[in-house]
Coordinates of C-alpha atoms and ligand atoms in Angstrom, one line a residue:
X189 CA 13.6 -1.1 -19.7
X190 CA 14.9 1.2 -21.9
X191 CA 14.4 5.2 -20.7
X192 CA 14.8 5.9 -24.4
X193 CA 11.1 4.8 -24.8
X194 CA 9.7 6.0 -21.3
X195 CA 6.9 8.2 -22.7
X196 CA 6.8 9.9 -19.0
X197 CA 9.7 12.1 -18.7
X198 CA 11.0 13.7 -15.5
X199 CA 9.6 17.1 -14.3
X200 CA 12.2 19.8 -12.7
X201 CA 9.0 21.8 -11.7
X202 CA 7.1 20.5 -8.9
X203 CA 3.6 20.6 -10.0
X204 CA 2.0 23.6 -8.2
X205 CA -1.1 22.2 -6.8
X206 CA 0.0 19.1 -5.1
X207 CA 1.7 20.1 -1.3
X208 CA 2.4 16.8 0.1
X209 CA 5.8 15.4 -0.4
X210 CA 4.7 12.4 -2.1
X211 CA 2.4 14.1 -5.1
X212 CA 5.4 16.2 -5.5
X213 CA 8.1 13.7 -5.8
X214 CA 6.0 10.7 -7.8
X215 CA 4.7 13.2 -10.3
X216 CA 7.8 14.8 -10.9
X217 CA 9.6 11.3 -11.8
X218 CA 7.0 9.9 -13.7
X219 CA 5.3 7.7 -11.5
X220 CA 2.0 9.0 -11.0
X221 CA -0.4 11.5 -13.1
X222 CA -3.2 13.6 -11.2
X223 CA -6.6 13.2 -13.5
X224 CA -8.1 15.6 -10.9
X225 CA -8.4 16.1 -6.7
X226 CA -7.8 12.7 -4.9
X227 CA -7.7 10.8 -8.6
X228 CA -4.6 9.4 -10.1
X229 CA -3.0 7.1 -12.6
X230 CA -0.3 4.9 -12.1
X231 CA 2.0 4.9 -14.9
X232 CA 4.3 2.5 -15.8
X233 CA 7.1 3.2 -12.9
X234 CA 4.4 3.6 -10.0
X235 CA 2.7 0.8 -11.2
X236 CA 5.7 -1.8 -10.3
X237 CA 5.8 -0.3 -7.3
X238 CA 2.0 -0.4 -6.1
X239 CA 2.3 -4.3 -7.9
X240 CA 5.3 -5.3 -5.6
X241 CA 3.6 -4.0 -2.5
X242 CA 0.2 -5.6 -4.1
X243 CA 2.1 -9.1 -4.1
X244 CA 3.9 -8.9 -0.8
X245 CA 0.5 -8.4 0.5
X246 CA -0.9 -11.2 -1.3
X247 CA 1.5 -13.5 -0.2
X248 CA 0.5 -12.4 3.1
X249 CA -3.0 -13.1 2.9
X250 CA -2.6 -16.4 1.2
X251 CA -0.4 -17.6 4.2
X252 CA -3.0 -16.5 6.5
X253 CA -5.6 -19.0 4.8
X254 CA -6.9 -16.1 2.8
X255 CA -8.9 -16.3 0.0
X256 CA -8.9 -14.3 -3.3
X257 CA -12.2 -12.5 -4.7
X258 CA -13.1 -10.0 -7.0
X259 CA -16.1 -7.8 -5.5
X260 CA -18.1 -5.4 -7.9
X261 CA -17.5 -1.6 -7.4
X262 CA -21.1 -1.0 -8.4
X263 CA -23.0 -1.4 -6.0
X264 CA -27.3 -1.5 -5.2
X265 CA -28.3 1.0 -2.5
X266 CA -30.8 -1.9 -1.2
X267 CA -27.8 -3.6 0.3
X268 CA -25.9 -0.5 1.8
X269 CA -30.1 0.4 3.1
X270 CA -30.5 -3.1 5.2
X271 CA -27.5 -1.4 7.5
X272 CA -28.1 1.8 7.5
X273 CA -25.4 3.1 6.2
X274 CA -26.6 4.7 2.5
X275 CA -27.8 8.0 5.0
X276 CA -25.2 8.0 7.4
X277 CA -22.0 7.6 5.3
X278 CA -21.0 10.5 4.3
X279 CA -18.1 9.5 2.1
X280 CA -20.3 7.2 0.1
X281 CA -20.4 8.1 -3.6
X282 CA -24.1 7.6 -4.6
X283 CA -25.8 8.2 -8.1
X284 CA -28.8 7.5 -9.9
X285 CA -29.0 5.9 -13.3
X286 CA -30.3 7.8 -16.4
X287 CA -31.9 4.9 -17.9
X288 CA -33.9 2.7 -15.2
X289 CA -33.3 5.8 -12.1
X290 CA -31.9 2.9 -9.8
X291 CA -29.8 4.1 -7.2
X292 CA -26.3 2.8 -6.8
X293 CA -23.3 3.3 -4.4
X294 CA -19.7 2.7 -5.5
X295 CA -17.6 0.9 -3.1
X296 CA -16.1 2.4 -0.3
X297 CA -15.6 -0.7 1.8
X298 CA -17.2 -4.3 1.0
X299 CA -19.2 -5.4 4.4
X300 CA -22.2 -4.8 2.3
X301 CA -21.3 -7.1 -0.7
X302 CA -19.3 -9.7 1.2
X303 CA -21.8 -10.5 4.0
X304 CA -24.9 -11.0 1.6
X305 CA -22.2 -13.5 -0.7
X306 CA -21.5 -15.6 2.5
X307 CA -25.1 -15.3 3.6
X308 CA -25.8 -17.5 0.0
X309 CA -24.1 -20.3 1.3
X310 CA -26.1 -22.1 3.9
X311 CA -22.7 -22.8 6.2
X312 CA -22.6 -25.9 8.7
X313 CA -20.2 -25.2 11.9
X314 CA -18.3 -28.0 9.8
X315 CA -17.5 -24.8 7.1
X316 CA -16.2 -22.3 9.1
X317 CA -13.9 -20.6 10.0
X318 CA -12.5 -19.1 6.7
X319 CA -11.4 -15.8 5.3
X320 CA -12.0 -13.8 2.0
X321 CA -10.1 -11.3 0.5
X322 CA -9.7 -8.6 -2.1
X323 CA -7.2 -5.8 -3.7
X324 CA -9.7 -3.3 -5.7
X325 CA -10.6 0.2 -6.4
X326 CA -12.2 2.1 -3.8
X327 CA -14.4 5.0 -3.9
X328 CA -14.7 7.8 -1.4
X329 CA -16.1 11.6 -0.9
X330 CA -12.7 12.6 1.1
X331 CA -13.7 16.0 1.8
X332 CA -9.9 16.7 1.8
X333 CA -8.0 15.3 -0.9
X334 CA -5.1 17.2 -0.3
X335 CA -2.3 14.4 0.5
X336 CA -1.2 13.3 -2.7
X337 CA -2.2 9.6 -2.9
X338 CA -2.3 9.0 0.8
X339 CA -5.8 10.1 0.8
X340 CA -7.6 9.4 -2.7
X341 CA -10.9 9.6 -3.8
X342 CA -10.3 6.4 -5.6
X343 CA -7.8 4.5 -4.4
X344 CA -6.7 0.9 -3.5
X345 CA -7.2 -1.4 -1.1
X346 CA -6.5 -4.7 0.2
X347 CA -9.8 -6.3 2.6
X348 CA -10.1 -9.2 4.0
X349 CA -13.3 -10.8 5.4
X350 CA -12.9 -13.5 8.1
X351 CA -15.7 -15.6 9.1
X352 CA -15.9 -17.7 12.7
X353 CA -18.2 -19.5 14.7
X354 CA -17.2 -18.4 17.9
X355 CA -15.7 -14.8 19.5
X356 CA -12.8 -17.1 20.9
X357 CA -11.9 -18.1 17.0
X358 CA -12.2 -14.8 15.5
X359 CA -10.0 -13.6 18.4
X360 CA -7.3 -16.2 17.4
X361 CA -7.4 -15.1 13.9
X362 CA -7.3 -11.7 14.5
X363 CA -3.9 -11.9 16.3
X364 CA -2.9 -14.6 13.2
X365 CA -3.5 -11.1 11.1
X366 CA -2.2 -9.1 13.2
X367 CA 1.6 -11.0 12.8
X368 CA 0.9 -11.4 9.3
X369 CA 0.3 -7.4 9.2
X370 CA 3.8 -7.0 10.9
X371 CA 5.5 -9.1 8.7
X372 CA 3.7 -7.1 5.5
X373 CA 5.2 -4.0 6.7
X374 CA 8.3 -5.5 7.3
X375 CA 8.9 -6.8 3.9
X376 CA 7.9 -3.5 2.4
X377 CA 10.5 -1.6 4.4
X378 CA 8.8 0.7 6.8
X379 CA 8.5 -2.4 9.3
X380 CA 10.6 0.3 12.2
X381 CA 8.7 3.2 11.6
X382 CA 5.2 1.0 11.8
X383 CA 3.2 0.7 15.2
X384 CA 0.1 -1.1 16.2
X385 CA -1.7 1.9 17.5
X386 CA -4.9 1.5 19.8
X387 CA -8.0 3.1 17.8
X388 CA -11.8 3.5 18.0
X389 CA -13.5 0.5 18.1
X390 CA -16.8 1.4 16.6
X391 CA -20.0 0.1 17.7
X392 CA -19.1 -3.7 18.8
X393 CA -15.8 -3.6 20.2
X394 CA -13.7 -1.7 23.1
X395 CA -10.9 -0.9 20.2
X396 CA -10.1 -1.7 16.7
X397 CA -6.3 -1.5 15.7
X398 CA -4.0 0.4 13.0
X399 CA -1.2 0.1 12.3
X400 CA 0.5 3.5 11.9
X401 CA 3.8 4.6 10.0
X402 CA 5.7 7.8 11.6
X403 CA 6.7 9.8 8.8
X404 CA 6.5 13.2 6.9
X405 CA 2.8 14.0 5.7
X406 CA 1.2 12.1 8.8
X407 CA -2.6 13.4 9.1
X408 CA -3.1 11.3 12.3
X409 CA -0.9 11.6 15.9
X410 CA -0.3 9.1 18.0
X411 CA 1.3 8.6 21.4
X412 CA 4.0 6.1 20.7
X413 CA 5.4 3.7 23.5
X414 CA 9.1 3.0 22.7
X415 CA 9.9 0.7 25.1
X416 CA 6.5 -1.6 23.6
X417 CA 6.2 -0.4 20.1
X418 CA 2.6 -0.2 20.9
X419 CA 0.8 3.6 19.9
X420 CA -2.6 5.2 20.8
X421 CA -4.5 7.6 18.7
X422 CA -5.1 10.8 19.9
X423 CA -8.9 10.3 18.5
X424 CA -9.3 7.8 21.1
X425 CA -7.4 10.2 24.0
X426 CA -7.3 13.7 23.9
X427 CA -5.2 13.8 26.9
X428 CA -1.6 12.1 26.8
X429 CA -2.6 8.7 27.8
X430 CA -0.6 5.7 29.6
X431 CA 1.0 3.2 27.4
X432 CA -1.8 0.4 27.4
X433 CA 0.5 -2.6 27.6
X434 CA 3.2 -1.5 30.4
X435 CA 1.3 1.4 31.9
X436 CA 4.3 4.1 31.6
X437 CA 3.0 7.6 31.1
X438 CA 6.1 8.7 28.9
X439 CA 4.6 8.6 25.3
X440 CA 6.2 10.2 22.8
X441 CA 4.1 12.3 19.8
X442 CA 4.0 11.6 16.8
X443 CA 2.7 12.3 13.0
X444 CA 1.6 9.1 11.4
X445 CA 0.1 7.6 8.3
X446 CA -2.8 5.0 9.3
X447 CA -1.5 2.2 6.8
X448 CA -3.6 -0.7 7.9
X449 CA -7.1 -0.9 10.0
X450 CA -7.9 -4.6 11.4
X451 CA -11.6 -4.5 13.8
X452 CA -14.0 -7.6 14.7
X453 CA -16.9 -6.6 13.5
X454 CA -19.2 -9.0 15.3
X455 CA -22.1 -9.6 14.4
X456 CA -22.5 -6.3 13.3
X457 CA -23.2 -6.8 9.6
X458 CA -24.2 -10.9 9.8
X459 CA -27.0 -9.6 11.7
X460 CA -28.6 -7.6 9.0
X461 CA -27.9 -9.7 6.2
X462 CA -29.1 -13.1 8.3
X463 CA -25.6 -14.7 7.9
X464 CA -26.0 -17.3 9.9
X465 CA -24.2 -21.5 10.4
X466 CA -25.8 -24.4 11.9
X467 CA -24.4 -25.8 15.2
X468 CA -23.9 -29.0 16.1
X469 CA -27.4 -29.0 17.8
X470 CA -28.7 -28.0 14.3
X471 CA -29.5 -24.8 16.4
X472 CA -28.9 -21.6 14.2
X473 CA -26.3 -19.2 15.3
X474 CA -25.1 -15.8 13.7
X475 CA -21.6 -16.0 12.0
X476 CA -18.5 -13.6 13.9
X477 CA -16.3 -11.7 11.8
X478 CA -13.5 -9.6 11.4
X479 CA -12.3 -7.2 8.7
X480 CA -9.0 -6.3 7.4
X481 CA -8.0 -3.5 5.5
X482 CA -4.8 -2.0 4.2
X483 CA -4.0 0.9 1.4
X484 CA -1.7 -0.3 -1.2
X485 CA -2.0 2.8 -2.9
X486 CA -1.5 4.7 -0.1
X487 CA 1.4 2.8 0.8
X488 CA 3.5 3.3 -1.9
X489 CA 2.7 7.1 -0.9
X490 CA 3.9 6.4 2.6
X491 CA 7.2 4.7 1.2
X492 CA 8.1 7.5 -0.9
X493 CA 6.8 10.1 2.6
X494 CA 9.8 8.0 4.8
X495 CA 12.7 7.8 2.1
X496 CA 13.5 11.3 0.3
X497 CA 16.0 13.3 0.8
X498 CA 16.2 16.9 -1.2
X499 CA 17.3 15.2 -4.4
X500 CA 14.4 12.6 -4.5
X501 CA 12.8 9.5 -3.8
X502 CA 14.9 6.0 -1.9
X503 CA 13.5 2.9 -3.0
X504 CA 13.8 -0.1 -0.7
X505 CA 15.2 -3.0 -2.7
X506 CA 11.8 -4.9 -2.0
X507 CA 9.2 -2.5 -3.5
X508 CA 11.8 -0.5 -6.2
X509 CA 10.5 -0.3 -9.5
X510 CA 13.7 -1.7 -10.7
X511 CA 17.2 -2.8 -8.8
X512 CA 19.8 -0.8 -10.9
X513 CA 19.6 2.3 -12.6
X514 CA 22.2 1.9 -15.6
X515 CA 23.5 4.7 -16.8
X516 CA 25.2 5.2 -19.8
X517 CA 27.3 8.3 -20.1
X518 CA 28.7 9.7 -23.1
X519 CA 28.2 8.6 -26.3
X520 CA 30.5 6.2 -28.9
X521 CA 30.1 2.8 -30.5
X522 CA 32.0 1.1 -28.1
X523 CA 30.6 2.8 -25.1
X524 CA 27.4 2.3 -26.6
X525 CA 28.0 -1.6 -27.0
X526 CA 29.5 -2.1 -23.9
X527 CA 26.4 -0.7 -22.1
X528 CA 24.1 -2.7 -24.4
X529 CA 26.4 -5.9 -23.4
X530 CA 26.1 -5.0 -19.6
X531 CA 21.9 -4.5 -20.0
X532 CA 21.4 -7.6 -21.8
X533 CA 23.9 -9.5 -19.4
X534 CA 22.1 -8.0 -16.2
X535 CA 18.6 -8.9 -18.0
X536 CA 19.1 -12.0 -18.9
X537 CA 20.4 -13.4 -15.3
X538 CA 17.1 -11.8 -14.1
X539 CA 18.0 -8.2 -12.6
X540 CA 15.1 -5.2 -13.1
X541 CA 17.5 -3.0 -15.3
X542 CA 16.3 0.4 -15.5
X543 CA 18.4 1.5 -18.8
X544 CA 19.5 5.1 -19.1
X545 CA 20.1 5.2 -22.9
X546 CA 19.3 8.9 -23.6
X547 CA 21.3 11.0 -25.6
X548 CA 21.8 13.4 -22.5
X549 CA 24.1 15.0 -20.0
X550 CA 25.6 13.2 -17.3
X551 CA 24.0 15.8 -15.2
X552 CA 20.4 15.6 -16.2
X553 CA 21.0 11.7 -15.8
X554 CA 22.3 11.8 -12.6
X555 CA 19.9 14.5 -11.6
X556 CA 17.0 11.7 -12.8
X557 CA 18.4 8.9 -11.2
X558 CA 18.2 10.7 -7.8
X559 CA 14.7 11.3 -8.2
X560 CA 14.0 8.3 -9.4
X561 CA 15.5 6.5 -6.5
X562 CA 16.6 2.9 -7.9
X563 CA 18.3 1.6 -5.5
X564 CA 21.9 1.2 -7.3
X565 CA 23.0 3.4 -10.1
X566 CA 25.5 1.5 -12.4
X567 CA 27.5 3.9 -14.2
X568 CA 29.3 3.5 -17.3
X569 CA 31.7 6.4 -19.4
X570 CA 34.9 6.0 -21.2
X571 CA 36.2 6.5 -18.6
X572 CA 35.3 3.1 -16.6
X573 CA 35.6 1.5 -19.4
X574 CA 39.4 2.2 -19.7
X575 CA 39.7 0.9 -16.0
X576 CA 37.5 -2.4 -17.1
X577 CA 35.5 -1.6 -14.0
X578 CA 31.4 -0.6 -13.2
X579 CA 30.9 2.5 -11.1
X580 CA 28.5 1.2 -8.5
X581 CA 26.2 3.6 -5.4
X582 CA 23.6 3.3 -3.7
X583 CA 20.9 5.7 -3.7
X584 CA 21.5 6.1 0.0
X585 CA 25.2 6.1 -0.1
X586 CA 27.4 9.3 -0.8
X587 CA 30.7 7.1 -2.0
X588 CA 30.8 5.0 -5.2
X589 CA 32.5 2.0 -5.4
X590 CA 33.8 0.3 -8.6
X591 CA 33.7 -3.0 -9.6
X592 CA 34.3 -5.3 -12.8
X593 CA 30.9 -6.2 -14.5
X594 CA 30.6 -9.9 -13.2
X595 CA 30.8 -8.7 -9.6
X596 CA 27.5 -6.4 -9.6
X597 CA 25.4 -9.0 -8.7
X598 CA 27.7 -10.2 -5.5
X599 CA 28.0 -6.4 -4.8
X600 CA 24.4 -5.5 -4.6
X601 CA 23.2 -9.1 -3.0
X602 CA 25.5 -8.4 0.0
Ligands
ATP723 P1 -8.6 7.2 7.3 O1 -8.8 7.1 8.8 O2 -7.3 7.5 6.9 O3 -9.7 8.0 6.6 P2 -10.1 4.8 7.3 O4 -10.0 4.5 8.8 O5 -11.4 5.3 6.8 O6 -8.9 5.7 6.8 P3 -10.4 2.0 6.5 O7 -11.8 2.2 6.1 O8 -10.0 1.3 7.7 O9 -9.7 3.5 6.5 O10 -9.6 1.5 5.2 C1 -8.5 0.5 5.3 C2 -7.2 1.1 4.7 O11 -7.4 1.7 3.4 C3 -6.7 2.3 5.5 O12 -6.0 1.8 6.6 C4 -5.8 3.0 4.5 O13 -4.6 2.3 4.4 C5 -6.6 2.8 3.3 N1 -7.4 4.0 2.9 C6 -8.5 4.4 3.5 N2 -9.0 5.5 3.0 C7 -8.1 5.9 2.0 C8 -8.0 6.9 1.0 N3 -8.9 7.9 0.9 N4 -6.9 6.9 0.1 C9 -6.0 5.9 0.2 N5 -6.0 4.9 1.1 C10 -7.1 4.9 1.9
MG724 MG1 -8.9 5.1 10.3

């Protein structure tokens, strides 16, 4: 792309109500626009990110066995009555229509929507098990909004639904998600700084797990086994507790995003909604589930949260909104058609060129592509040009390197 017809330029002012490091940062380069509190748009840059993370995720799930839907945000308030939960949940955003004064919730979770869908299909034993899943808008009173989009009051997430006819098979899938989870993190670059952290279970089980990423703007803390890479959150232990898988009391403490949330749920919403299969005995038995959740929105929050430095934003390669920055500096026909010959060549052999084509400085460009974070900044001036050679860094890297323009794609590969 061409940053000569980005409509959302760069910001030198961070914007004065946003604290968290992530508001501050995405807004500033153009990734993100705050509508109001906890509300946000993703514009074009932030939007390849949150779609990179949205397909590693994908990927995920469908090699799992998952299943893609598309649940409605709109909700009735009879479904989210039969468990009990349009009272008691206080984040649920509830509001009564003008014209017919039904009530209706707007999606903070699916149990509610999924469950009754199952409950439709009259399952044999022969059908199960199998496993749902979604990427959507969610909608939730936060009464604090105040992390940039780590905590929105719309935001995005990825659920998945699993359905089994036994404990045992949910408790197989479970640990299926669970790798699958690891590997999601993994690919998206925070795979060191994520642990499976011990949580509160809820009504049916002892625990449910997160998966928790150490890193600036945590609002959670966790006691963090090294040695096991296993965590537990201080909501479930106020006092330092003993590592739950080797039993050492030497936890360290830590601020952490929660990133992912996996629980078996039971029976706990089959019950209400009569989700039931047919044994083998033709006996009926209630369905087990499990549910899955991670925050692609929040993610690319928590990315930006564990690469920064004071100039800006580190993209890993995987979830980068584009590979190389490509800055042209200085201006000139033959500079100009050199650069344009580089772009096109980059393009066409299928590198994510961002193209820095602006009739500015070589400061404000460097300046930008620091806060923009690409990966590799490609830079060319008369200068190079003379040598025949590409000046090549990574955004993590304090030395260039310079190389002719048919080795960028060796370089940056290796
Ligand atoms: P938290 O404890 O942070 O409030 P939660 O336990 O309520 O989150 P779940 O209901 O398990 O979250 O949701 C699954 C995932 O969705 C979370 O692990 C998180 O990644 C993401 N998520 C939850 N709430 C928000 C939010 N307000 N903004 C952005 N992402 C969110
Ligand atoms: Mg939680």
């Amino acid at each position: 792309m061409r940053q000569s017809q980005y409509p959302f330029s760069t910001r030198k002012e961070a914007p004065k109500d946003e604290t968290s490091q992530n508001a501050q940062l995405l807004i500033r380069a153009g990734f993100i626009d705050k509508l109001m509190a906890g509300v946000y748009t993703f514009l074009p840059l932030g939007l390849r990110v949150l779609r990179k993370i949205e397909a590693i995720i994908r990927e995920e799930m469908e090699a799992v066995g998952g299943q893609e839907i598309l649940m409605p945000a709109l909700q009735p308030k009879s479904n989210w009555e039969a468990t009990e939960r349009w009272e008691k949940l206080d984040s649920l955003f509830r509001f009564t229509s003008y014209y017919t004064h039904n009530e209706y919730a707007l999606g903070p979770t699916h149990e509610e929507v999924v469950t009754p869908l199952v409950a439709k299909l009259n399952l044999s034993y022969k059908d199960l098990p199998f496993a749902l899943f979604q990427i959507q808008n969610k909608f939730r009173d936060e009464p604090r909004a105040k992390s940039g989009i780590l905590r929105g009051r719309e935001f995005v997430m990825k659920d998945l639904y699993s359905f089994h006819a036994t404990e045992e098979d949910l408790d197989r899938y479970y640990e299926e998600v669970k790798k699958a989870y690891h590997r999601i993190f993994k690919r998206i670059g925070i795979g060191a700084q994520t642990h499976l952290t011990f949580a509160s279970g809820g009504t049916f089980s002892q625990y449910s797990h997160e998966f928790q990423t150490i890193a600036g703007e945590g609002e959670d803390t966790i006691f963090l086994c090294a040695k096991c890479d296993v965590a537990v959150n201080k909501e479930i232990s106020g006092e330092i507790p003993k590592c739950p898988v080797c039993n050492t009391e030497h936890l360290e403490i830590h601020k952490a995003i929660e990133v992912g949330n996996i629980f078996k749920l039971k029976t706990k919403y089959s019950h209400p909604f009569s989700l039931t299969y047919q044994d083998n005995k033709g006996d009926k038995q209630e369905v087990t589930m499990g549910c899955y959740g991670i925050g692609p929105s929040r993610l690319v929050g928590t990315v930006v949260e564990a690469f920064h430095d004071e100039k800006g934003m580190q993209w890993p390669q995987s979830v980068a909104p584009y590979t190389i920055h490509l800055l042209r500096i200085g201006e000139g026909d033959a500079l100009n058609k050199y650069a344009e010959e580089v772009y096109n060549g980059l393009s066409e052999k299928g590198i994510e060129v961002l193209y820095d084509d602006r009739a500015l400085g070589a400061g404000e460009k460097f300046a930008d592509a620091d806060l923009i974070g690409i990966p590799w900044r490609a830079v060319i001036s008369e200068k190079t040009i003379e040598k025949k050679e590409i000046e090549l860094k990574a955004r993590n890297e304090k030395e260039p390197t310079f190389c002719s323009q048919e080795k960028i794609i060796s370089h940056i590969n290796k």
